[in-house]
Amino acid sequence: MNHTSFKIAAAALAVASALSSTAYAGGFQLTEQSALALGRAYAGVGVDGTDVSGMYYNAATMTLHPGTQVQFGGVGVGMNLEYVDHQNPGEKNNGRDKEEIVPHGFISHQINDSTWVGLAITVPYGLATDYGEDWNRKDHGYKAEMTVINFNPNVAWKATDTLSIGAGLALQYVDAKFGVGYQTMTSTYEATDFTWGFNVGLMWQPVDSLRLGLSYRSETKHSTNGDVTINGSTGGALDGTYDASVTVSGPAWAMATAAWDVNDYLSLYATFRWADWSSFDSLQPNAPLLENKVEQLGKLNPTLPVIFNKMSNIENGWKDTYLMSVGYDLRVNSFWTLRGGIAYETSPIDDKTKRTAIIPDADRWWFAIGSSFHWTKDFQTDIGFAHLHGVHERSLYDSQTKEEIGRYRHLDAYLLGVQMQYRF
């Protein structure tokens, strides 16, 4: 890799890193680390060999990319979380926050015939929901913001002509904010943290036209430290800001992928992913000074500890999830590639009565299309669009009576991704 090439690649990754430091993303687990793969609902991602973002999904797939390659771009996210209340006819709210961008940046470099190194800068998890502090269902949560920035150096080794192995170290920074309320009182928790995890993968290519991949990313447990702010308590007795901590886990996941180059014009792809969302059991800030104050005031007002417990403990009780997708690439000519895909992803919500407003998940369908434009043999741009449509059960329930109190008329996301790739 010559000196000029290195400076260009480093500048590109610096741009992606700057975007990452200010981004907020819709959803919690973000698959959107490639605008190109978005166009086929992430079917065959990595083993497709069409962009170097594959190192995030399976580091072993770097061996499909000769020389030095750099890529950066982003996926814009818009959401529609329209909620209709049953107990207050005509009352609606929408938890969508402003449209956001999920950025990504990658660089891959081939050292010799058998060894590759690379760096990925991504946003693998994120949240952005906001219903306003005056919402009458704020006991289910009224605001959430979370961004996880992932710095991920990787190495890949071509063990044989048919087998490649890869691994990486994930260094993550999280910035989180959660808001919940009850009657006139609100509680907002804000915190940051650094942690680390790892990823491993392998790719097997039994024949030139067929590639199979297996990969795994470890759980990343963020033991965040920050503060909790109380406003609107009776007589201002609890109002103030207190030191607090909470653990937020990004789940481990495993992925199996396949790519089949049918002929010079058509390739078919498939992905199956498991995510360990059962590890995300609850969100319960630990604030000793605040808890002691509640205990003392509770001697005069026995309802106060009950209200405080409602606000401070967000129970999830989630289960593992699965994503299944299939897609295709159609190489129309040397300039234009057309792609599409469809996917089905299961919801992590196990007990429907524990659904929160800040993460109102449901089973979802993905419908995706995209294109690549090869301007030269070394430079291309990619674009992808997907509509995520929530289906089946998607209601909110009273935490005490377990009765349905309202329903999400829409749980939809609209994703538009654009990126560039350059091969030195």
Coordinates of C-alpha atoms in Angstrom, one line a residue:
M1 CA 0.0 0.0 0.0
N2 CA 1.8 3.2 -1.1
H3 CA 1.9 6.4 1.0
T4 CA -0.6 8.3 -1.1
S5 CA -3.1 5.5 -1.1
F6 CA -2.8 5.2 2.7
K7 CA -3.5 8.9 3.2
I8 CA -6.6 8.8 0.9
A9 CA -8.0 5.7 2.8
A10 CA -7.3 7.2 6.2
A11 CA -9.1 10.4 5.2
A12 CA -12.1 8.4 4.1
L13 CA -12.3 6.6 7.4
A14 CA -11.8 9.8 9.3
V15 CA -15.0 11.2 7.6
A16 CA -16.9 8.0 8.6
S17 CA -15.6 8.3 12.1
A18 CA -16.7 11.9 12.4
L19 CA -20.2 11.0 11.2
S20 CA -20.3 8.1 13.7
S21 CA -19.6 10.4 16.7
T22 CA -22.7 12.4 16.1
A23 CA -25.2 9.8 14.8
Y24 CA -28.3 8.6 16.4
A25 CA -30.0 5.6 14.8
G26 CA -33.5 4.2 14.7
G27 CA -34.0 0.7 16.2
F28 CA -31.8 -1.2 18.6
Q29 CA -29.8 -3.8 16.7
L30 CA -28.7 -2.2 13.5
T31 CA -28.0 -4.6 10.6
E32 CA -27.4 -1.6 8.4
Q33 CA -23.6 -1.6 8.0
S34 CA -23.7 -1.6 4.2
A35 CA -25.8 0.4 1.8
L36 CA -25.2 -2.1 -0.9
A37 CA -26.3 -5.2 1.1
L38 CA -29.4 -3.2 2.2
G39 CA -30.6 -3.5 -1.4
R40 CA -31.0 -7.3 -1.0
A41 CA -32.1 -7.3 2.7
Y42 CA -28.6 -8.5 3.7
A43 CA -29.0 -11.8 2.0
G44 CA -25.5 -13.5 1.6
V45 CA -23.8 -10.5 3.2
G46 CA -20.0 -11.0 3.4
V47 CA -19.7 -14.1 1.2
D48 CA -21.3 -12.1 -1.6
G49 CA -17.9 -10.5 -2.1
T50 CA -19.4 -7.2 -3.5
D51 CA -18.1 -4.8 -0.8
V52 CA -15.6 -4.8 2.0
S53 CA -18.3 -4.3 4.7
G54 CA -18.3 -8.1 4.7
M55 CA -15.6 -7.8 7.4
Y56 CA -18.2 -6.7 9.9
Y57 CA -20.5 -9.6 9.2
N58 CA -17.7 -12.2 8.7
A59 CA -14.0 -11.1 8.8
A60 CA -12.9 -14.2 6.8
T61 CA -14.5 -12.7 3.7
M62 CA -11.8 -10.0 3.4
T63 CA -9.9 -12.7 1.4
L64 CA -12.4 -12.0 -1.5
H65 CA -11.0 -8.5 -1.9
P66 CA -7.5 -8.2 -3.4
G67 CA -5.2 -5.2 -2.9
T68 CA -6.4 -2.3 -0.8
Q69 CA -10.0 -1.2 -0.8
V70 CA -11.9 1.6 1.1
Q71 CA -15.6 2.1 1.5
F72 CA -17.7 4.6 3.4
G73 CA -21.4 5.7 3.4
G74 CA -24.5 5.6 5.4
V75 CA -28.1 4.5 5.8
G76 CA -30.8 7.0 6.5
V77 CA -33.5 5.8 8.8
G78 CA -37.1 7.2 9.0
M79 CA -39.7 5.6 11.3
N80 CA -43.5 5.6 11.7
L81 CA -44.5 4.5 15.2
E82 CA -48.1 5.6 15.2
Y83 CA -49.9 4.7 18.5
V84 CA -53.7 4.8 19.0
D85 CA -55.0 4.8 22.6
H86 CA -58.1 2.6 23.3
Q87 CA -59.0 4.2 26.7
N88 CA -58.8 7.7 25.3
P89 CA -60.7 7.5 22.0
G90 CA -59.2 9.7 19.3
E91 CA -55.9 10.2 21.1
K92 CA -52.8 9.4 19.0
N93 CA -49.1 9.7 19.4
N94 CA -46.0 8.8 17.3
G95 CA -42.8 7.8 18.8
R96 CA -40.7 8.6 15.8
D97 CA -37.8 10.9 16.3
K98 CA -36.2 12.9 13.6
E99 CA -34.7 11.1 10.6
E100 CA -31.2 9.9 11.3
I101 CA -28.1 8.4 9.6
V102 CA -26.3 5.2 10.4
P103 CA -22.8 5.7 9.0
H104 CA -20.1 3.1 8.2
G105 CA -16.5 3.1 7.1
F106 CA -14.2 0.2 6.1
I107 CA -10.6 -0.3 4.9
S108 CA -9.1 -3.6 3.8
H109 CA -5.5 -4.3 2.9
Q110 CA -3.9 -7.5 1.5
I111 CA -0.5 -8.0 3.0
N112 CA 0.5 -11.1 0.9
D113 CA -1.2 -14.0 -0.8
S114 CA -2.6 -15.4 2.4
T115 CA -3.1 -12.5 4.9
W116 CA -5.4 -9.5 5.0
V117 CA -6.0 -6.8 7.6
G118 CA -8.8 -4.4 7.9
L119 CA -10.6 -1.8 10.1
A120 CA -14.4 -1.3 10.4
I121 CA -16.1 1.7 12.0
T122 CA -19.8 1.1 12.5
V123 CA -22.9 1.8 14.6
P124 CA -24.2 -1.7 15.5
Y125 CA -26.8 -0.6 18.0
G126 CA -29.0 2.5 18.4
L127 CA -32.3 3.9 19.5
A128 CA -34.3 7.1 18.8
T129 CA -37.8 7.3 20.1
D130 CA -39.6 10.3 21.6
Y131 CA -43.3 10.7 22.6
G132 CA -42.9 13.9 24.7
E133 CA -43.0 14.3 28.5
D134 CA -46.7 15.1 28.5
W135 CA -47.7 11.7 27.0
N136 CA -50.3 10.0 29.3
R137 CA -48.6 6.6 28.7
K138 CA -45.2 7.8 29.7
D139 CA -45.0 5.0 32.4
H140 CA -44.2 2.8 29.4
G141 CA -41.3 5.1 28.5
Y142 CA -41.4 8.4 26.6
K143 CA -37.9 8.9 25.3
A144 CA -34.9 6.8 24.3
E145 CA -31.6 7.7 22.6
M146 CA -28.7 5.3 22.3
T147 CA -25.7 5.2 20.0
V148 CA -23.0 2.5 20.1
I149 CA -19.9 3.2 18.0
N150 CA -17.8 0.2 17.1
F151 CA -14.1 0.3 16.3
N152 CA -13.2 -3.1 14.9
P153 CA -9.7 -4.1 13.6
N154 CA -9.8 -7.5 11.8
V155 CA -7.4 -10.0 10.3
A156 CA -8.1 -12.8 7.8
W157 CA -6.0 -15.7 6.7
K158 CA -6.5 -17.8 3.6
A159 CA -5.7 -21.2 5.0
T160 CA -6.2 -23.1 1.8
D161 CA -7.5 -22.4 -1.7
T162 CA -11.0 -23.1 -0.4
L163 CA -11.0 -22.2 3.4
S164 CA -10.5 -18.7 4.9
I165 CA -10.5 -17.8 8.6
G166 CA -11.0 -14.3 10.2
A167 CA -11.2 -12.7 13.6
G168 CA -11.4 -9.2 15.1
L169 CA -11.5 -7.1 18.3
A170 CA -14.5 -4.8 18.9
L171 CA -13.9 -1.7 20.9
Q172 CA -17.3 0.0 21.7
Y173 CA -18.4 3.4 23.0
V174 CA -22.0 3.8 24.1
D175 CA -24.0 7.0 24.8
A176 CA -27.4 6.3 26.2
K177 CA -30.5 8.2 27.5
F178 CA -33.8 6.7 28.7
G179 CA -36.8 8.6 30.0
V180 CA -39.9 7.2 31.8
G181 CA -42.6 8.9 33.9
Y182 CA -45.6 8.5 36.1
Q183 CA -48.4 11.2 36.5
T184 CA -46.5 14.5 36.8
M185 CA -43.1 13.0 37.6
T186 CA -40.4 12.1 35.0
S187 CA -37.1 10.3 35.4
T188 CA -34.3 10.6 32.9
Y189 CA -31.1 8.5 32.9
E190 CA -28.0 9.5 30.9
A191 CA -24.7 7.7 30.8
T192 CA -21.7 6.7 28.7
D193 CA -19.3 3.7 28.7
F194 CA -16.5 1.9 26.9
T195 CA -16.3 -1.9 26.6
W196 CA -14.9 -4.5 24.2
G197 CA -15.9 -7.8 22.5
F198 CA -14.7 -10.0 19.7
N199 CA -15.7 -11.6 16.4
V200 CA -14.7 -14.7 14.5
G201 CA -15.7 -16.2 11.1
L202 CA -14.8 -18.7 8.4
M203 CA -15.7 -19.0 4.8
W204 CA -15.6 -22.2 2.7
Q205 CA -15.6 -22.1 -1.1
P206 CA -15.9 -25.7 -2.3
V207 CA -16.2 -24.6 -6.0
D208 CA -15.6 -21.3 -7.7
S209 CA -19.3 -20.5 -7.9
L210 CA -20.4 -21.3 -4.3
R211 CA -19.4 -19.7 -1.0
L212 CA -20.6 -20.6 2.5
G213 CA -19.9 -18.6 5.7
L214 CA -20.3 -18.9 9.4
S215 CA -19.6 -16.1 11.9
Y216 CA -20.1 -15.1 15.5
R217 CA -20.0 -11.8 17.5
S218 CA -19.7 -11.8 21.2
E219 CA -22.0 -10.1 23.7
T220 CA -20.9 -6.6 24.7
K221 CA -22.0 -5.7 28.2
H222 CA -21.9 -1.9 28.9
S223 CA -21.8 -1.2 32.6
T224 CA -22.6 2.5 32.1
N225 CA -22.1 5.2 34.7
G226 CA -24.0 8.5 34.6
D227 CA -26.8 10.2 36.4
V228 CA -30.6 10.2 36.8
T229 CA -32.6 13.4 36.9
I230 CA -36.0 13.6 38.6
N231 CA -38.5 16.4 37.8
G232 CA -42.1 17.0 38.8
S233 CA -42.2 15.0 42.0
T234 CA -44.8 16.0 44.6
G235 CA -43.6 19.2 46.3
G236 CA -40.3 18.8 44.5
A237 CA -39.2 16.3 47.3
L238 CA -37.2 14.1 44.9
D239 CA -36.3 16.7 42.2
G240 CA -32.6 16.8 41.4
T241 CA -29.8 14.9 39.8
Y242 CA -28.2 11.8 41.3
D243 CA -25.3 9.5 40.4
A244 CA -26.5 6.3 38.9
S245 CA -25.4 3.2 36.9
V246 CA -27.1 0.6 34.7
T247 CA -26.0 -2.3 32.6
V248 CA -27.0 -2.4 28.9
S249 CA -26.1 -5.5 26.9
G250 CA -25.7 -5.8 23.1
P251 CA -26.5 -9.4 22.3
A252 CA -24.2 -12.1 20.9
W253 CA -25.2 -13.2 17.4
A254 CA -24.3 -15.9 14.9
M255 CA -24.8 -15.9 11.2
A256 CA -24.8 -18.4 8.4
T257 CA -24.6 -17.1 4.8
A258 CA -24.5 -18.5 1.3
A259 CA -23.7 -17.1 -2.2
W260 CA -24.2 -18.9 -5.5
D261 CA -23.0 -17.3 -8.8
V262 CA -25.4 -19.0 -11.1
N263 CA -23.8 -17.5 -14.2
D264 CA -22.0 -14.3 -15.4
Y265 CA -25.2 -12.3 -14.9
L266 CA -27.1 -13.7 -11.9
S267 CA -26.1 -14.5 -8.3
L268 CA -28.4 -15.8 -5.5
Y269 CA -27.9 -15.2 -1.8
A270 CA -29.3 -16.3 1.6
T271 CA -28.7 -15.4 5.3
F272 CA -29.8 -16.8 8.6
R273 CA -29.0 -15.0 11.8
W274 CA -29.6 -15.8 15.5
A275 CA -29.4 -13.0 18.1
D276 CA -29.2 -13.7 21.9
W277 CA -31.7 -11.0 23.0
S278 CA -32.6 -13.1 26.0
S279 CA -29.6 -11.4 27.6
F280 CA -31.4 -8.1 27.6
D281 CA -33.7 -8.8 30.6
S282 CA -34.3 -5.4 32.1
L283 CA -33.1 -1.8 32.5
Q284 CA -32.8 -0.8 36.2
P285 CA -30.6 2.1 37.2
N286 CA -28.8 1.7 40.5
A287 CA -28.9 5.1 42.3
P288 CA -28.1 4.6 46.0
L289 CA -28.6 8.2 47.2
L290 CA -31.9 8.5 45.4
E291 CA -33.1 5.1 46.6
N292 CA -32.3 6.1 50.2
K293 CA -34.2 9.3 49.8
V294 CA -37.2 7.4 48.5
E295 CA -37.0 5.0 51.4
Q296 CA -37.0 7.9 53.9
L297 CA -39.9 9.8 52.3
G298 CA -41.8 6.5 51.9
K299 CA -42.3 6.4 55.6
L300 CA -44.5 9.5 55.2
N301 CA -45.9 8.6 51.8
P302 CA -46.2 4.8 51.3
T303 CA -47.2 5.2 47.6
L304 CA -43.9 6.9 46.7
P305 CA -41.8 3.7 46.7
V306 CA -44.4 2.0 44.5
I307 CA -44.4 4.9 42.0
F308 CA -40.6 5.0 42.1
N309 CA -40.3 1.3 41.3
K310 CA -42.7 1.7 38.3
M311 CA -40.4 4.4 36.9
S312 CA -37.0 3.0 37.7
N313 CA -37.4 -0.6 36.5
I314 CA -38.1 -1.3 32.8
E315 CA -38.6 -5.0 32.5
N316 CA -38.1 -6.6 29.1
G317 CA -37.9 -10.4 29.5
W318 CA -36.9 -10.7 25.9
K319 CA -36.3 -13.9 23.9
D320 CA -33.8 -14.7 21.1
T321 CA -34.6 -13.5 17.6
Y322 CA -34.0 -14.9 14.1
L323 CA -33.5 -13.2 10.7
M324 CA -34.0 -15.1 7.4
S325 CA -33.4 -13.4 4.1
V326 CA -33.0 -14.3 0.4
G327 CA -31.9 -12.0 -2.5
Y328 CA -30.3 -11.7 -5.8
D329 CA -27.8 -9.6 -7.9
L330 CA -28.5 -9.2 -11.6
R331 CA -25.5 -7.8 -13.5
V332 CA -27.3 -6.1 -16.3
N333 CA -24.1 -4.9 -18.0
S334 CA -20.6 -3.8 -17.0
F335 CA -21.9 -0.5 -15.5
W336 CA -25.2 -1.4 -13.8
T337 CA -26.0 -4.1 -11.2
L338 CA -29.6 -4.5 -10.1
R339 CA -30.5 -6.3 -6.8
G340 CA -33.4 -7.1 -4.6
G341 CA -34.3 -9.1 -1.5
I342 CA -36.9 -10.1 1.1
A343 CA -36.4 -11.0 4.8
Y344 CA -38.4 -12.0 7.8
E345 CA -37.2 -11.1 11.3
T346 CA -38.8 -12.2 14.6
S347 CA -39.5 -9.9 17.5
P348 CA -37.6 -10.3 20.8
I349 CA -40.8 -9.6 22.9
D350 CA -41.7 -12.8 24.7
D351 CA -44.4 -11.4 27.1
K352 CA -46.6 -9.0 25.1
T353 CA -47.7 -7.3 28.3
K354 CA -44.1 -6.1 28.9
R355 CA -43.8 -4.2 25.6
T356 CA -42.4 -0.8 26.2
A357 CA -43.0 2.4 24.1
I358 CA -39.3 3.2 23.8
I359 CA -38.6 -0.2 22.0
P360 CA -42.1 -1.2 20.6
D361 CA -40.9 -4.1 18.6
A362 CA -42.8 -6.7 16.6
D363 CA -42.2 -9.3 13.9
R364 CA -41.3 -7.6 10.7
W365 CA -40.9 -8.1 6.9
W366 CA -38.1 -6.5 4.9
F367 CA -38.7 -5.6 1.3
A368 CA -35.6 -4.3 -0.4
I369 CA -34.2 -3.1 -3.8
G370 CA -30.9 -1.5 -4.8
S371 CA -28.3 -0.9 -7.5
S372 CA -24.6 -0.5 -8.0
F373 CA -23.0 1.8 -10.6
H374 CA -19.4 0.9 -11.7
W375 CA -18.0 4.2 -13.0
T376 CA -14.5 2.7 -13.5
K377 CA -13.0 -0.7 -12.8
D378 CA -11.8 0.7 -9.4
F379 CA -14.6 3.1 -8.4
Q380 CA -18.3 2.4 -7.8
T381 CA -21.3 3.8 -5.9
D382 CA -24.1 1.8 -4.4
I383 CA -27.6 2.6 -3.4
G384 CA -30.2 0.6 -1.5
F385 CA -33.8 1.0 -0.2
A386 CA -35.8 -1.1 2.2
H387 CA -39.2 -0.9 3.9
L388 CA -39.5 -2.7 7.2
H389 CA -43.1 -3.5 8.1
G390 CA -44.1 -4.6 11.6
V391 CA -46.8 -7.3 11.7
H392 CA -48.8 -9.4 14.2
E393 CA -49.1 -8.4 17.9
R394 CA -48.1 -4.8 18.6
S395 CA -50.2 -3.4 21.5
L396 CA -49.4 -1.8 24.9
Y397 CA -50.8 -3.2 28.1
D398 CA -51.6 -1.9 31.6
S399 CA -48.7 -3.0 33.8
Q400 CA -51.1 -3.9 36.6
T401 CA -54.3 -5.3 35.0
K402 CA -52.5 -6.6 31.9
E403 CA -55.4 -5.2 29.8
E404 CA -54.8 -3.8 26.4
I405 CA -54.7 0.0 26.5
G406 CA -53.7 0.8 23.0
R407 CA -52.2 -0.4 19.8
Y408 CA -49.5 0.6 17.3
R409 CA -51.3 1.1 14.0
H410 CA -47.9 1.3 12.3
L411 CA -44.5 0.0 13.2
D412 CA -42.6 0.8 10.1
A413 CA -39.1 1.9 9.1
Y414 CA -37.9 3.3 5.8
L415 CA -34.2 2.9 5.0
L416 CA -32.2 4.6 2.2
G417 CA -28.5 3.9 1.9
V418 CA -25.7 5.4 -0.2
Q419 CA -22.0 4.5 -0.3
M420 CA -18.9 4.6 -2.3
Q421 CA -16.1 2.1 -2.9
Y422 CA -12.6 2.6 -4.2
R423 CA -9.9 0.0 -5.0
F424 CA -6.3 1.1 -5.0

